[in-house]
PDB file of C-alpha atoms in Angstrom:
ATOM      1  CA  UNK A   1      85.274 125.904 102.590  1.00  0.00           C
ATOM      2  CA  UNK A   2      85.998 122.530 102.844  1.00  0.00           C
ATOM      3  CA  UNK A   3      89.087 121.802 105.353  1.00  0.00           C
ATOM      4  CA  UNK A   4      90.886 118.596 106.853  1.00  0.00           C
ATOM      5  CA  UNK A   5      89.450 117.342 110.259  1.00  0.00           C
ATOM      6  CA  UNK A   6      91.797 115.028 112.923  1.00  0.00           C
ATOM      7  CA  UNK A   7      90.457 113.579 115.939  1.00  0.00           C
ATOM      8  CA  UNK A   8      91.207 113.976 118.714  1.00  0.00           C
ATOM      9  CA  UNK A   9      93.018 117.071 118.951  1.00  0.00           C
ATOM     10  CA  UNK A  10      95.174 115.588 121.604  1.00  0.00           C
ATOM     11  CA  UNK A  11      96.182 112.443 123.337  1.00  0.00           C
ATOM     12  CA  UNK A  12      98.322 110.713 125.939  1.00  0.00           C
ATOM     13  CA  UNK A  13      99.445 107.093 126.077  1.00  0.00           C
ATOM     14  CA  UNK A  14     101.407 105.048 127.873  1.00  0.00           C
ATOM     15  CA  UNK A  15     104.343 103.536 126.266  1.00  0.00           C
ATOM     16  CA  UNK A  16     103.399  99.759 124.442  1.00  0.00           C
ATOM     17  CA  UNK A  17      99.592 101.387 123.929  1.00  0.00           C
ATOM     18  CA  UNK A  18      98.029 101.072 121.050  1.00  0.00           C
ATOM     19  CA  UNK A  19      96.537 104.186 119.181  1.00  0.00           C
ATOM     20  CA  UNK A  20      94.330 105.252 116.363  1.00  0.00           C
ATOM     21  CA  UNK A  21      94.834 108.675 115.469  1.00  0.00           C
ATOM     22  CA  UNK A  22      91.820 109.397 113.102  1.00  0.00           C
ATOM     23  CA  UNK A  23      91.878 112.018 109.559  1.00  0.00           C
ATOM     24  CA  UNK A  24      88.864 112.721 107.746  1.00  0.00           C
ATOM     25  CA  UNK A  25      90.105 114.188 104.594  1.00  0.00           C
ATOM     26  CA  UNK A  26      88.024 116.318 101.901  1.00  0.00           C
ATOM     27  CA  UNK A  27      85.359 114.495 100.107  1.00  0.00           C
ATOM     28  CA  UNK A  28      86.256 114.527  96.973  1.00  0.00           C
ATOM     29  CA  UNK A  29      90.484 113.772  97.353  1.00  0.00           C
ATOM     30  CA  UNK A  30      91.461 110.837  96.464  1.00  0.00           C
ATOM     31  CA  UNK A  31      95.083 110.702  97.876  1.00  0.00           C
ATOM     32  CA  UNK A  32      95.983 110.864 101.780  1.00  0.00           C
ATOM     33  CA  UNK A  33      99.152 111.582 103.558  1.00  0.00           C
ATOM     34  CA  UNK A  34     100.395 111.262 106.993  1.00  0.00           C
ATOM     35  CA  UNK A  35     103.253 113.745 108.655  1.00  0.00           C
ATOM     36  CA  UNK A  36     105.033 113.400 111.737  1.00  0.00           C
ATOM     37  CA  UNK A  37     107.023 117.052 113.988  1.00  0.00           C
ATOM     38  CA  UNK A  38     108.489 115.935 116.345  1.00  0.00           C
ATOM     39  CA  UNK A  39     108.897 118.726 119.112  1.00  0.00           C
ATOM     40  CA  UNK A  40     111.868 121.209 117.704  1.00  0.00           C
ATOM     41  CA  UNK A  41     112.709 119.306 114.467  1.00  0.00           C
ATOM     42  CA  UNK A  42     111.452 119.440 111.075  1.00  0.00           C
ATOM     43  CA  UNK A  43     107.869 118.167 109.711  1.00  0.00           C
ATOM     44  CA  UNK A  44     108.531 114.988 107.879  1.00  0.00           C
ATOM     45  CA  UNK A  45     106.744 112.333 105.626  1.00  0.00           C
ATOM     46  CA  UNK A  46     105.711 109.083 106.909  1.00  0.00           C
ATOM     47  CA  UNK A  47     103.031 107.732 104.239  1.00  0.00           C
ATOM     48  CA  UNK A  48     100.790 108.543 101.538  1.00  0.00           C
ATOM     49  CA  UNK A  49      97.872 106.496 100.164  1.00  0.00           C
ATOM     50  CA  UNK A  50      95.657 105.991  97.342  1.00  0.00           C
ATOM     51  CA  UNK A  51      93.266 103.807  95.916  1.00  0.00           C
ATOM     52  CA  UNK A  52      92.791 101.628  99.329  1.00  0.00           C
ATOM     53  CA  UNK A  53      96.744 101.199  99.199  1.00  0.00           C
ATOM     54  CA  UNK A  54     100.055 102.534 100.388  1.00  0.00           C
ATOM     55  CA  UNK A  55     101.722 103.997  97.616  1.00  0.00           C
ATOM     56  CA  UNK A  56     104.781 105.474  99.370  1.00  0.00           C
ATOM     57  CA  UNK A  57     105.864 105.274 102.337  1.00  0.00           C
ATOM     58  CA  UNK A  58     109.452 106.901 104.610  1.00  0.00           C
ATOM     59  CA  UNK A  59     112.043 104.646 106.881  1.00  0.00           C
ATOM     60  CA  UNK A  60     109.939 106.192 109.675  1.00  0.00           C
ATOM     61  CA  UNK A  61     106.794 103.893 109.006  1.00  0.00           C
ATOM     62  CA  UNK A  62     108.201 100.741 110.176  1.00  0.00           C
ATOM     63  CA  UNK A  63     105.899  97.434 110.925  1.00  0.00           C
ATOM     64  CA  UNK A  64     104.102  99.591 114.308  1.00  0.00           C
ATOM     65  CA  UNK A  65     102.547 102.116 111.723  1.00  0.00           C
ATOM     66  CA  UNK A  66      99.668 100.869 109.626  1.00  0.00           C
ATOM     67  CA  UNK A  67      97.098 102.969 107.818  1.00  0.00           C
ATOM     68  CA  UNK A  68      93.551 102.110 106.932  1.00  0.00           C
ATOM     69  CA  UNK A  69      90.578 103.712 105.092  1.00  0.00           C
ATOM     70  CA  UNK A  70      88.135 101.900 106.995  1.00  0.00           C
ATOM     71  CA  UNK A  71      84.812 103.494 105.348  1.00  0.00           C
ATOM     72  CA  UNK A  72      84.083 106.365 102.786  1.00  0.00           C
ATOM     73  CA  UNK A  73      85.416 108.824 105.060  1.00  0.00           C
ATOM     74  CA  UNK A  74      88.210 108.078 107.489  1.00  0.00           C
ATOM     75  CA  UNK A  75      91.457 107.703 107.198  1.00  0.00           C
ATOM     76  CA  UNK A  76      93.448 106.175 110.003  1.00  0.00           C
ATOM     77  CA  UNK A  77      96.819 106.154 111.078  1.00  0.00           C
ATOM     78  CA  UNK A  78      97.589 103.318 113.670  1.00  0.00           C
ATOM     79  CA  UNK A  79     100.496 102.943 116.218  1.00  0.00           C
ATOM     80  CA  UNK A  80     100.344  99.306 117.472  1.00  0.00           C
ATOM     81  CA  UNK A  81     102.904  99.751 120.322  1.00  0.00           C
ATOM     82  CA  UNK A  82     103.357 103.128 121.092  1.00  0.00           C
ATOM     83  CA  UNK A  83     107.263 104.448 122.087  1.00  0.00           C
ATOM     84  CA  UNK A  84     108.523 107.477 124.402  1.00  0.00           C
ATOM     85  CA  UNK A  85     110.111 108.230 120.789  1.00  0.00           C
ATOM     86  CA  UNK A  86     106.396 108.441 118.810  1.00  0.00           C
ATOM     87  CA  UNK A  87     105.715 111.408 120.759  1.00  0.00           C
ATOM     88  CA  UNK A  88     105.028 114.402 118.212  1.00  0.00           C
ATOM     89  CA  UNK A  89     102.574 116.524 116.388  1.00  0.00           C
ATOM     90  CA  UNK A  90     100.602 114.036 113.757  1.00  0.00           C
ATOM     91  CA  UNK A  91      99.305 115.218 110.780  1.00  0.00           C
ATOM     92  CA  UNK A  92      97.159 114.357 107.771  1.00  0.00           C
ATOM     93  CA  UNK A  93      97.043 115.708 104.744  1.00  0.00           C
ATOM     94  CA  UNK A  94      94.551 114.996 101.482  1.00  0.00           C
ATOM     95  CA  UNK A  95      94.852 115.950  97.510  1.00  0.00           C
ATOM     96  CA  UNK A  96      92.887 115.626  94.455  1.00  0.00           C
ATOM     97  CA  UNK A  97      93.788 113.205  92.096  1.00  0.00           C
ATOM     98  CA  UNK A  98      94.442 115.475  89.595  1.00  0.00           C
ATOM     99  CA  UNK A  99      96.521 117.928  91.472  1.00  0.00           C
ATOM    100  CA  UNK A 100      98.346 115.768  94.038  1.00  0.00           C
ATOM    101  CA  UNK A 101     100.644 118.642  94.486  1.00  0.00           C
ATOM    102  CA  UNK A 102      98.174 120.985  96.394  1.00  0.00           C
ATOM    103  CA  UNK A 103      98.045 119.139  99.800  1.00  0.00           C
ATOM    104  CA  UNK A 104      95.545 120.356 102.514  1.00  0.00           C
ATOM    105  CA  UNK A 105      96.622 120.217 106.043  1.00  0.00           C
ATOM    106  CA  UNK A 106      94.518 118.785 108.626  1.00  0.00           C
ATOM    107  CA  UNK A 107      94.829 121.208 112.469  1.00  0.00           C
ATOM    108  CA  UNK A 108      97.388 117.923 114.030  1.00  0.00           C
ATOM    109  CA  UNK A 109      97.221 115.404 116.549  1.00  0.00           C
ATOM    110  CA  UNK A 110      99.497 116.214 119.711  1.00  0.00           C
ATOM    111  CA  UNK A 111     100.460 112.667 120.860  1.00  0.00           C
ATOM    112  CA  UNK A 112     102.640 112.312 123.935  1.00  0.00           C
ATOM    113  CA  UNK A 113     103.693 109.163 124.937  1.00  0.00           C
ATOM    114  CA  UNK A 114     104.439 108.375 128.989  1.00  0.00           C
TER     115      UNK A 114
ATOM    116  CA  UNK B   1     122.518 118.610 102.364  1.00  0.00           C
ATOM    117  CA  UNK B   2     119.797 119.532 103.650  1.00  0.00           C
ATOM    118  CA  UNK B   3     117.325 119.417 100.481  1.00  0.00           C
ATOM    119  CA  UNK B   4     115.620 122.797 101.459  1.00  0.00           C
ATOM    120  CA  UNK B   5     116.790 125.109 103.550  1.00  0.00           C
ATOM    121  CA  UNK B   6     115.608 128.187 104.921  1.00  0.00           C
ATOM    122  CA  UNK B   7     117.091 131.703 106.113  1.00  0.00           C
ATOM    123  CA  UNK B   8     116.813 133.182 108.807  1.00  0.00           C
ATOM    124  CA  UNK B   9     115.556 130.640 111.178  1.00  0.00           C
ATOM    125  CA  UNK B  10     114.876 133.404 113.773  1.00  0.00           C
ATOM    126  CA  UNK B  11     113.482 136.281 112.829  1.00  0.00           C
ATOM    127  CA  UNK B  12     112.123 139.532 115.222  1.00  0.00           C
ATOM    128  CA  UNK B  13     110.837 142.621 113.966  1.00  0.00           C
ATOM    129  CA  UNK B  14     109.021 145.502 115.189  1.00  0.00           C
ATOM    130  CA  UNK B  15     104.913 146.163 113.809  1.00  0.00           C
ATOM    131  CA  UNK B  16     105.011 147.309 110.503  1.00  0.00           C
ATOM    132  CA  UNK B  17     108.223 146.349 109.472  1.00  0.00           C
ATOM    133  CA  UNK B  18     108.780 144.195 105.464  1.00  0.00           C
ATOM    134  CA  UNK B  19     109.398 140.728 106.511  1.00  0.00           C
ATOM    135  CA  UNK B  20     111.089 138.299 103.847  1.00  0.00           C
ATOM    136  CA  UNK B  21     111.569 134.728 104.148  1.00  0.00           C
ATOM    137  CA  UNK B  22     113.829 132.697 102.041  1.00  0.00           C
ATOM    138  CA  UNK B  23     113.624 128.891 100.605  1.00  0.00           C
ATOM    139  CA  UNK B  24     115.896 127.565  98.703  1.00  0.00           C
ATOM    140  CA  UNK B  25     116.390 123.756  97.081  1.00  0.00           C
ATOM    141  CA  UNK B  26     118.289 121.568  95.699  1.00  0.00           C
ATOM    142  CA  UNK B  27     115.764 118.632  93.946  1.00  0.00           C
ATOM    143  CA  UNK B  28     113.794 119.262  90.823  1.00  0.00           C
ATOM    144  CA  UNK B  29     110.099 120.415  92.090  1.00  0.00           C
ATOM    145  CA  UNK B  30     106.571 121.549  90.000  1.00  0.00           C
ATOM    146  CA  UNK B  31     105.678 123.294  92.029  1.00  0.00           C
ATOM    147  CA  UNK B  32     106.610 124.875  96.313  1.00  0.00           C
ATOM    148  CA  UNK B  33     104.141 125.459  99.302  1.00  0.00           C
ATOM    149  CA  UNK B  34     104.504 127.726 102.141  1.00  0.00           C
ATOM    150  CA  UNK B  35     102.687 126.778 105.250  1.00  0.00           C
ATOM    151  CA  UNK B  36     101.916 128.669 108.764  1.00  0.00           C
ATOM    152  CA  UNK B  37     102.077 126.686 111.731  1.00  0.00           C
ATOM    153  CA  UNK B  38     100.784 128.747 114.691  1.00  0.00           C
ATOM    154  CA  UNK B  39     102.111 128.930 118.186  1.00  0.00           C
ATOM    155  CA  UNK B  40      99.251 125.479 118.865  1.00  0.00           C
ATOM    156  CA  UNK B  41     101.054 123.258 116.344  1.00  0.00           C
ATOM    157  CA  UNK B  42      98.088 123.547 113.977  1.00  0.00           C
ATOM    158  CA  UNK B  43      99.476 124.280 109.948  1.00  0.00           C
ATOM    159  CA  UNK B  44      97.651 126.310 107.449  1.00  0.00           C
ATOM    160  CA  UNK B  45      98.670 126.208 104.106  1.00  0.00           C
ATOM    161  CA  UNK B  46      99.795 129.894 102.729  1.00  0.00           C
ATOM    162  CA  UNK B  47     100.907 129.380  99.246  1.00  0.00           C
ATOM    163  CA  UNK B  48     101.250 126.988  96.459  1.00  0.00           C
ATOM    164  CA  UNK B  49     102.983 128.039  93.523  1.00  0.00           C
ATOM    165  CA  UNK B  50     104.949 127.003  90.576  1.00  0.00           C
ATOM    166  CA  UNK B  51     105.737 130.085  88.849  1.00  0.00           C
ATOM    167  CA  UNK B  52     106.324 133.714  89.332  1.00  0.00           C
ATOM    168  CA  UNK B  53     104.518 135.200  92.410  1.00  0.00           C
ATOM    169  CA  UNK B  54     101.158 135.274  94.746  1.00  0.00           C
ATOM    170  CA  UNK B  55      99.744 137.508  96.373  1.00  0.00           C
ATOM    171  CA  UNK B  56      97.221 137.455  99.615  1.00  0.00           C
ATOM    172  CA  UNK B  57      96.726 140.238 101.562  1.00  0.00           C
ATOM    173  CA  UNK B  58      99.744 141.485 103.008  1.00  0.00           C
ATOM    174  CA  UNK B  59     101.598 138.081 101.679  1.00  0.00           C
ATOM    175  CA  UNK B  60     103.278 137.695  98.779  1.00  0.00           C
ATOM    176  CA  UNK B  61     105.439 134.573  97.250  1.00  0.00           C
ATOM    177  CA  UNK B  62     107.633 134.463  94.791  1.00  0.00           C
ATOM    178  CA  UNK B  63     109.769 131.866  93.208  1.00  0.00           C
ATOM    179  CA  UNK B  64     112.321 131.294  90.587  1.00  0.00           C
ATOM    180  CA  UNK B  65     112.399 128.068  89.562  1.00  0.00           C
ATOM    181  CA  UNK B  66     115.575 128.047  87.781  1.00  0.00           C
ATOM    182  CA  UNK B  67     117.489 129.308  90.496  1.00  0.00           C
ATOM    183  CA  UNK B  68     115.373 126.823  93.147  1.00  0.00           C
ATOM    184  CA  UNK B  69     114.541 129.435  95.327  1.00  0.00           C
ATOM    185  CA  UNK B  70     111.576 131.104  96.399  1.00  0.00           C
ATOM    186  CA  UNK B  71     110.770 134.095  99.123  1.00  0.00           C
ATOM    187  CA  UNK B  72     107.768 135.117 101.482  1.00  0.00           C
ATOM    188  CA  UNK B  73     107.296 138.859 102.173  1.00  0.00           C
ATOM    189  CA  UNK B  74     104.656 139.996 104.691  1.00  0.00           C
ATOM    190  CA  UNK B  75     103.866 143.821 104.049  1.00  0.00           C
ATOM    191  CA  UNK B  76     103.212 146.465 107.448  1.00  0.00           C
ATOM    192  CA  UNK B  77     103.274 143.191 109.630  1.00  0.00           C
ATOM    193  CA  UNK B  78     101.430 142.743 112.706  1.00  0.00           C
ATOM    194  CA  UNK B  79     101.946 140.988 115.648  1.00  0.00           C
ATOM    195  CA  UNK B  80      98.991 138.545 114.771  1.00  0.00           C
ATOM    196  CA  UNK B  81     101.700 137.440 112.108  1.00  0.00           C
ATOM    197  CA  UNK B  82     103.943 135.795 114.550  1.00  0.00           C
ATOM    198  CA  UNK B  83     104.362 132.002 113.503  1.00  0.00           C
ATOM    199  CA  UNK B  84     106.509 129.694 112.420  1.00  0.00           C
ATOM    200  CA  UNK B  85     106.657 130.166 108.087  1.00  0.00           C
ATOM    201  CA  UNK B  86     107.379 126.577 106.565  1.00  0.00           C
ATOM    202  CA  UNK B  87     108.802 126.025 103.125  1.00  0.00           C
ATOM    203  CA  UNK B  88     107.899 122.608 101.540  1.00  0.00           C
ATOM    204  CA  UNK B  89     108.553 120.664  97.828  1.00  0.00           C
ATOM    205  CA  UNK B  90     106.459 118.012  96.734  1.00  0.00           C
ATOM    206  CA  UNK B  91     109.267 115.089  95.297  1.00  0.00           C
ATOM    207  CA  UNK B  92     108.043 113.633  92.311  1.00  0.00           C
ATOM    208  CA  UNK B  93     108.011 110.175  93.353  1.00  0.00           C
ATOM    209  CA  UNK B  94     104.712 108.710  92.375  1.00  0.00           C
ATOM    210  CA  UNK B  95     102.796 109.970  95.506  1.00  0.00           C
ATOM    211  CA  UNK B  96     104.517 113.956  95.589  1.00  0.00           C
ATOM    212  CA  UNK B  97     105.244 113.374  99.001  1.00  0.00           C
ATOM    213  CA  UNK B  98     106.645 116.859 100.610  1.00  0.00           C
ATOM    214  CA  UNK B  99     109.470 117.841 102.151  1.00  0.00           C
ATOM    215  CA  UNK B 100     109.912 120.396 104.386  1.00  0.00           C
ATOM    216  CA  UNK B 101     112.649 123.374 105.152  1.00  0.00           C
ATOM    217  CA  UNK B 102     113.032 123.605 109.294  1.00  0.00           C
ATOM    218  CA  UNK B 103     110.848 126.573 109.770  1.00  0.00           C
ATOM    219  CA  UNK B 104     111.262 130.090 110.377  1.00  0.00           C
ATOM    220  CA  UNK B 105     110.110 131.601 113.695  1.00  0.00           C
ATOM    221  CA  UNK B 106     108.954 135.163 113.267  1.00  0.00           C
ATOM    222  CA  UNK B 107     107.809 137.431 116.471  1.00  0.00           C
ATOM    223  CA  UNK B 108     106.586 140.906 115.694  1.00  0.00           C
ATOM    224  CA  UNK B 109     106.664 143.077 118.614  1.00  0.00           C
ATOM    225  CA  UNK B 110     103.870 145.853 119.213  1.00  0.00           C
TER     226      UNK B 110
END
């Protein structure tokens, strides 16, 4: 079955660090989604994408977030300078065009920021 | 307010026990997802549904759209069940971003 990958599974950074956390959604979905948990609160929305643009996007995804679709495959969520407060459990999410309400989770990306 | 909210947020039960989850909202949805995020962070999506009830396994989800609320059940559960159960609505904005109750963490003791 196809599934959501996200690499790497983990990663530490030290604070003002830049970081690429990396999504490869399924093939064939055309929309993309970030989420943020922080540790002990709720999972929340940060972006979603479509057709090589941001089509919505939360008061959480200031001017350090950027996302990119750099080839047929990836999809990238970029922190340019990382905070203590980014640390959190990143994930990404894709959809079909057609039925943009059935989201597939990708495993996460633990980032901890030192 | 809190646009979904879940009850209980703790839940422990002893093996074998019939678990129920509730989710309730207050925004206009198509359709609700229940996810499983496991002790490692990782989140599996459950259930998406928009009317009436699903059923996987020992699983089952129901929902009522008119009264914005919707339930998980886990039949003769097993400690392999213990999680945290997530309730989410897609907002239709454009994009049908989700949003997501706080999480229910259930233990099921042997």
């Amino acid at each position: 079955e196809p599934e959501v990958t996200q690499t790497p599974s983990h990663q530490v950074t030290q604070m003002g660090q830049e970081v690429i956390l990396r999504c490869v959604p399924i093939s064939n979905h055309l929309y993309f989604y970030w989420y943020r948990q922080i540790l002990g609160q709720k999972v929340e929305f940060l972006v979603s994408f479509y057709n090589n643009e941001i089509s919505e996007k939360s008061e959480i995804f200031d001017d350090q977030f950027s996302v990119e679709r750099p080839d047929g495959s990836n999809f990238t969520l970029k922190i340019r300078s990382t905070k203590l407060e980014d640390s959190a459990m990143y994930f990404c999410a894709s959809s079909e065009a057609t039925r943009r309400e059935t989201q597939y989770f990708g495993p996460g990306t633990r980032l901890l920021v030192l | 307010k809190n646009e979904v909210e879940q009850s209980p947020q703790n839940l422990t039960a002893q093996e074998g026990e019939f678990i129920t989850i509730n989710c309730s909202y207050s925004v206009g949805i198509s359709a609700l997802h229940w996810l499983q995020q496991h002790p490692g962070g990782g989140i599996v999506s459950l259930f998406m549904l928009s009317s009436g009830k699903k059923k996987h396994g020992r699983l089952i989800a129901t929902i009522n759209i008119q009264e914005k609320h919707s339930s998980l059940h886990i039949t003769a559960s097993h400690p392999r069940d213990s999680a945290v159960y997530i309730c989410a609505v897609p907002i239709i904005q454009g994009a049908q971003k989700l949003v997501f109750g706080q999480g229910t963490r259930l233990t099921i003791n042997p």
